[in-house]
PDB file of C-alpha atoms in Angstrom:
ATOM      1  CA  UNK A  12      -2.692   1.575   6.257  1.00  0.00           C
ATOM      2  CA  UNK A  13      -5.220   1.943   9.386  1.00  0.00           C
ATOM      3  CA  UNK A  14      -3.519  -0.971  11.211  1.00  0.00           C
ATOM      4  CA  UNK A  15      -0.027   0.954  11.484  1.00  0.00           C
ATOM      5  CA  UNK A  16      -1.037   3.249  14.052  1.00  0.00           C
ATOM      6  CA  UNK A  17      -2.210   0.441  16.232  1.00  0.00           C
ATOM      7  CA  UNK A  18       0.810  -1.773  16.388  1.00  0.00           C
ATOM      8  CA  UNK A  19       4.352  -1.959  17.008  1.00  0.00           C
ATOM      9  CA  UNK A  20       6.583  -1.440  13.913  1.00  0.00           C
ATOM     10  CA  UNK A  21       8.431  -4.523  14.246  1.00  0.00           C
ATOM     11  CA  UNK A  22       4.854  -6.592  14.214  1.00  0.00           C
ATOM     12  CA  UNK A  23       3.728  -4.452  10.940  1.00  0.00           C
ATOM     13  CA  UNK A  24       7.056  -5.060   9.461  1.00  0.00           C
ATOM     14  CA  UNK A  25       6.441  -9.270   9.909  1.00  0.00           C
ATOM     15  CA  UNK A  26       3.064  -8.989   8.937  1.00  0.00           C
ATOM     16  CA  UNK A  27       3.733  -7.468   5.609  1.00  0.00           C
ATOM     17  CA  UNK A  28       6.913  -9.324   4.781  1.00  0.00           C
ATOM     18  CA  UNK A  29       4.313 -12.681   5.529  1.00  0.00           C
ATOM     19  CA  UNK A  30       1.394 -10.814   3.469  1.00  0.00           C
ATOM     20  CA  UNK A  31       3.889  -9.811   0.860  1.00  0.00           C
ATOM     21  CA  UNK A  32       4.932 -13.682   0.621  1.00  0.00           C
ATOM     22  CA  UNK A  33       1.694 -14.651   0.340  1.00  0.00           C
ATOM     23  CA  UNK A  34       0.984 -11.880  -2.981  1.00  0.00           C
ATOM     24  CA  UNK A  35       3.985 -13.089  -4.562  1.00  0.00           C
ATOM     25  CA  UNK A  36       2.898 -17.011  -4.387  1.00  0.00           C
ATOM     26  CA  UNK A  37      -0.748 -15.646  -5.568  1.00  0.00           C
ATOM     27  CA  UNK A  38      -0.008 -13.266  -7.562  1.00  0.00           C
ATOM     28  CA  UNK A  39       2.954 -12.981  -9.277  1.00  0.00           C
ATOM     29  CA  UNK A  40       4.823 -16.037  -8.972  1.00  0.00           C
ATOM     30  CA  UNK A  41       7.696 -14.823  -7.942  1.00  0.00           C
ATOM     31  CA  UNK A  42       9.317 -14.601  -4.269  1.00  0.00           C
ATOM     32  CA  UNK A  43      10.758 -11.399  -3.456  1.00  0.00           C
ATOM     33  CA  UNK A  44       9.128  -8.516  -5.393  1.00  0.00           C
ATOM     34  CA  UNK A  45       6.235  -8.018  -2.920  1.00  0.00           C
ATOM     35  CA  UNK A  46       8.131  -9.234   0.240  1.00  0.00           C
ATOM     36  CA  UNK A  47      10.480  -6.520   0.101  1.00  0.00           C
ATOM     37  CA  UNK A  48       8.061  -4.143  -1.053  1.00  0.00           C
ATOM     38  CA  UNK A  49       5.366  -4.328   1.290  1.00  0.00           C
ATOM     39  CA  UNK A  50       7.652  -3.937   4.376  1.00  0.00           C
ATOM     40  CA  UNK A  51       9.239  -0.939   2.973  1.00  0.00           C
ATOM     41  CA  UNK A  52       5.395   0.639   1.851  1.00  0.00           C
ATOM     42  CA  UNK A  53       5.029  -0.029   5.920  1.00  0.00           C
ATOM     43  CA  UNK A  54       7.853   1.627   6.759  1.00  0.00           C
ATOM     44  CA  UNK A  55       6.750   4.492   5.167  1.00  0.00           C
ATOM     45  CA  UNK A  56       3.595   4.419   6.455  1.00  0.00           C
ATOM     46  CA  UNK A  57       4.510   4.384   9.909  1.00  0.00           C
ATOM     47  CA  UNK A  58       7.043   7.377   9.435  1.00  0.00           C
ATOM     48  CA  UNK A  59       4.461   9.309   7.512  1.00  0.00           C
ATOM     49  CA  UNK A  60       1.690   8.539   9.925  1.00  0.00           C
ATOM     50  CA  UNK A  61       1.019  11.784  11.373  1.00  0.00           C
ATOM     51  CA  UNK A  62       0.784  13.448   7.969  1.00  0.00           C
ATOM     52  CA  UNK A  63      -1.120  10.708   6.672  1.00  0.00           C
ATOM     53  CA  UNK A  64      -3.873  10.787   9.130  1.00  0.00           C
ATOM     54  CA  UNK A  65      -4.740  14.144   9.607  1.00  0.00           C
ATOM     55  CA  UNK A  66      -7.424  14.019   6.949  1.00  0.00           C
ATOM     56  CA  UNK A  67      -9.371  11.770   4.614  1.00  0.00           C
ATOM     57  CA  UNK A  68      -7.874  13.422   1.323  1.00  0.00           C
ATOM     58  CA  UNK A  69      -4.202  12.902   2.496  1.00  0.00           C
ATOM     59  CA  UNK A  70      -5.625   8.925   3.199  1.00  0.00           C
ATOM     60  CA  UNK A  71      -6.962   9.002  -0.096  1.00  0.00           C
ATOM     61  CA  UNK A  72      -3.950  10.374  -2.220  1.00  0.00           C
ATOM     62  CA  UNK A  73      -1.996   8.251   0.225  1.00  0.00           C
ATOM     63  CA  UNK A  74      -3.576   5.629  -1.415  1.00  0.00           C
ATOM     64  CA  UNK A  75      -3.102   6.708  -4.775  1.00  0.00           C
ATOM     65  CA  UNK A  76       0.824   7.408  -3.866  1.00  0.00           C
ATOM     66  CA  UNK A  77       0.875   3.997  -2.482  1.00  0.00           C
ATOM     67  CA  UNK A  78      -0.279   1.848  -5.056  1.00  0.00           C
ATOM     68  CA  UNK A  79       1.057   3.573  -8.171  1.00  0.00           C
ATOM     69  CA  UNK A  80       4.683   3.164  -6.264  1.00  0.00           C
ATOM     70  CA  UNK A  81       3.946  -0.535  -5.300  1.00  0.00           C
ATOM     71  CA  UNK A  82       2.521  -1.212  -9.024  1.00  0.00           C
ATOM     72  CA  UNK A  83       5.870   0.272 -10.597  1.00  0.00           C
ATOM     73  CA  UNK A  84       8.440  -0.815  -8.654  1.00  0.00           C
ATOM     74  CA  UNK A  85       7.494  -4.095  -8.807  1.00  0.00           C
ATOM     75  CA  UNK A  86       7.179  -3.601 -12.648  1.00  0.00           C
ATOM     76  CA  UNK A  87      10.778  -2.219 -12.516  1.00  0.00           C
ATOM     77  CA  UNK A  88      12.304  -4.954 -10.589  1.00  0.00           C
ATOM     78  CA  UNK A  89      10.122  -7.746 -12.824  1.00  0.00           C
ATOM     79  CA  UNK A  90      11.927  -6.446 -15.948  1.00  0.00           C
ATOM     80  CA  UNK A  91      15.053  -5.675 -14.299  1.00  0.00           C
ATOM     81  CA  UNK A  92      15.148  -9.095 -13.646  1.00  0.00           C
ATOM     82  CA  UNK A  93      14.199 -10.320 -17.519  1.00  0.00           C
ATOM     83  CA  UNK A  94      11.122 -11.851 -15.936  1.00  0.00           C
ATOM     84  CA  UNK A  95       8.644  -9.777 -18.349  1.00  0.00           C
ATOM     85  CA  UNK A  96       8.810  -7.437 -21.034  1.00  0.00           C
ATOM     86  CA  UNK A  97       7.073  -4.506 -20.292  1.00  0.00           C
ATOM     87  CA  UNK A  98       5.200  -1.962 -23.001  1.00  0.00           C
ATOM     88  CA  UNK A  99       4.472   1.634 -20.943  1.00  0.00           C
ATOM     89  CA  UNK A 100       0.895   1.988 -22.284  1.00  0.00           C
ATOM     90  CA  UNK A 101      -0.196  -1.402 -21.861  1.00  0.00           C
ATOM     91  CA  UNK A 102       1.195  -1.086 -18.157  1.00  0.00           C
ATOM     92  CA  UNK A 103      -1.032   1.874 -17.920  1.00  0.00           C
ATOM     93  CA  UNK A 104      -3.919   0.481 -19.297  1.00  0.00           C
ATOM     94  CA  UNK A 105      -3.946  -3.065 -18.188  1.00  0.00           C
ATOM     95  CA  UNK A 106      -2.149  -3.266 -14.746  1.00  0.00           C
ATOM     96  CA  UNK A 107      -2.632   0.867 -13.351  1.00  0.00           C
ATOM     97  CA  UNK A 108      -5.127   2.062 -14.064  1.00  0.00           C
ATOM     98  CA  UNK A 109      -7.475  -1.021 -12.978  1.00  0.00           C
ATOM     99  CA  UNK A 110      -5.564  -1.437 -10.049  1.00  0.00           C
ATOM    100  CA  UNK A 111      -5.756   2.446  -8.955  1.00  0.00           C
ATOM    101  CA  UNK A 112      -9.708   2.583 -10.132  1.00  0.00           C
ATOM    102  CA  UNK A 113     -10.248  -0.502  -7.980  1.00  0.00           C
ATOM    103  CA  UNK A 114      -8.182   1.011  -5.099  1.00  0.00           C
ATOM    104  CA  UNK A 115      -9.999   4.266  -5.122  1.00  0.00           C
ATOM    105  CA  UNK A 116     -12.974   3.015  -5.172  1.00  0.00           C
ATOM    106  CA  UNK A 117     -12.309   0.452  -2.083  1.00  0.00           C
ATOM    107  CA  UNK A 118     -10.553   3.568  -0.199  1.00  0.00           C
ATOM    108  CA  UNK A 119     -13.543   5.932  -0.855  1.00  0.00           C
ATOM    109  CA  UNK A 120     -16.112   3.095   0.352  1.00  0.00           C
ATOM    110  CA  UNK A 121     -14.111   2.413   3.365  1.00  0.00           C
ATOM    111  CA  UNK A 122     -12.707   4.909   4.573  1.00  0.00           C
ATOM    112  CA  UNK A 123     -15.790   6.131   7.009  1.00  0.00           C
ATOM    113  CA  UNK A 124     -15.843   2.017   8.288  1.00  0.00           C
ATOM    114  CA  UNK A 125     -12.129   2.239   9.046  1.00  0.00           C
ATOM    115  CA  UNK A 126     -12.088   5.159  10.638  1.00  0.00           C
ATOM    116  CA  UNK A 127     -14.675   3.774  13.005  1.00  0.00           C
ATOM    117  CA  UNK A 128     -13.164   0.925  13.804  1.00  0.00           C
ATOM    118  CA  UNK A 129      -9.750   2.198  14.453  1.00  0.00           C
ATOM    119  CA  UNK A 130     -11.146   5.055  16.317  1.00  0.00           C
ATOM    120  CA  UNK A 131      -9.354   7.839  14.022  1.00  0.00           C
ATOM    121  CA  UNK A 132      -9.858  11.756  15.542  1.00  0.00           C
ATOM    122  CA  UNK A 133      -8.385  14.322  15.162  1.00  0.00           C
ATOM    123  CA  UNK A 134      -8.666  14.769  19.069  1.00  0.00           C
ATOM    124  CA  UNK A 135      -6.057  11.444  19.398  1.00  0.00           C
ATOM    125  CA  UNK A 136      -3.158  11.949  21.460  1.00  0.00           C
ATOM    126  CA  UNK A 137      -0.987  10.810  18.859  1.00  0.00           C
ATOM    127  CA  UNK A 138      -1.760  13.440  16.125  1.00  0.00           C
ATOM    128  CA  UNK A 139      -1.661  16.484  17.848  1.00  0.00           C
TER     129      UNK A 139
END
């Protein structure tokens, strides 16, 4: 999410459709589902980036908005597709809710890092 404000769109778009390629042949198994998602979470990013960065509790529910969108969609598009057979509370409590705890907690222990190392203020050109 840091990286978006330091590069060309067109460079974050190729980096997450490769990333995204990589997940699925990790991950889930399946080409496509993360490859089309992660471009269009970067997309989003980048045209939410001003509103995004303005504090660390937008990053953080950015974060939360993020994931819980990337986590369902690809659970939508997985059983569109007949390749699983989803139950709504063991989503929630097997796949969510680990994911978003583990998320949080990586966001929350990060965050003052990142913002070093990207150089975030509030004084930046670009978010005035």
């Amino acid at each position: 999410m840091y990286s978006v404000t330091q590069h060309r769109p067109s460079y974050i778009i190729i980096l997450a459709a490769v990333l995204g390629a990589i997940y699925d042949s990790y991950y889930l198994g399946i080409y496509g589902i993360a490859t089309l998602l992660f471009p269009l979470i970067a997309l989003f990013i980048y045209n939410v980036q001003i509103t995004i960065f303005t504090n660390r509790w937008t990053r953080l529910f950015t974060t939360i908005i993020i994931v819980t969108a990337f986590e369902v969609f690809s659970a939508i598009i997985m059983v569109a597709f007949g390749f699983a057979h989803l139950n709504f509370i063991n989503f929630v409590v097997y796949q969510l809710a680990p994911t978003l705890l583990l998320n949080i907690i990586l966001a929350v222990a990060l965050q003052f890092p990142l913002e070093i190392f990207y150089r975030l203020k509030k004084s930046h050109g670009r978010y005035n």
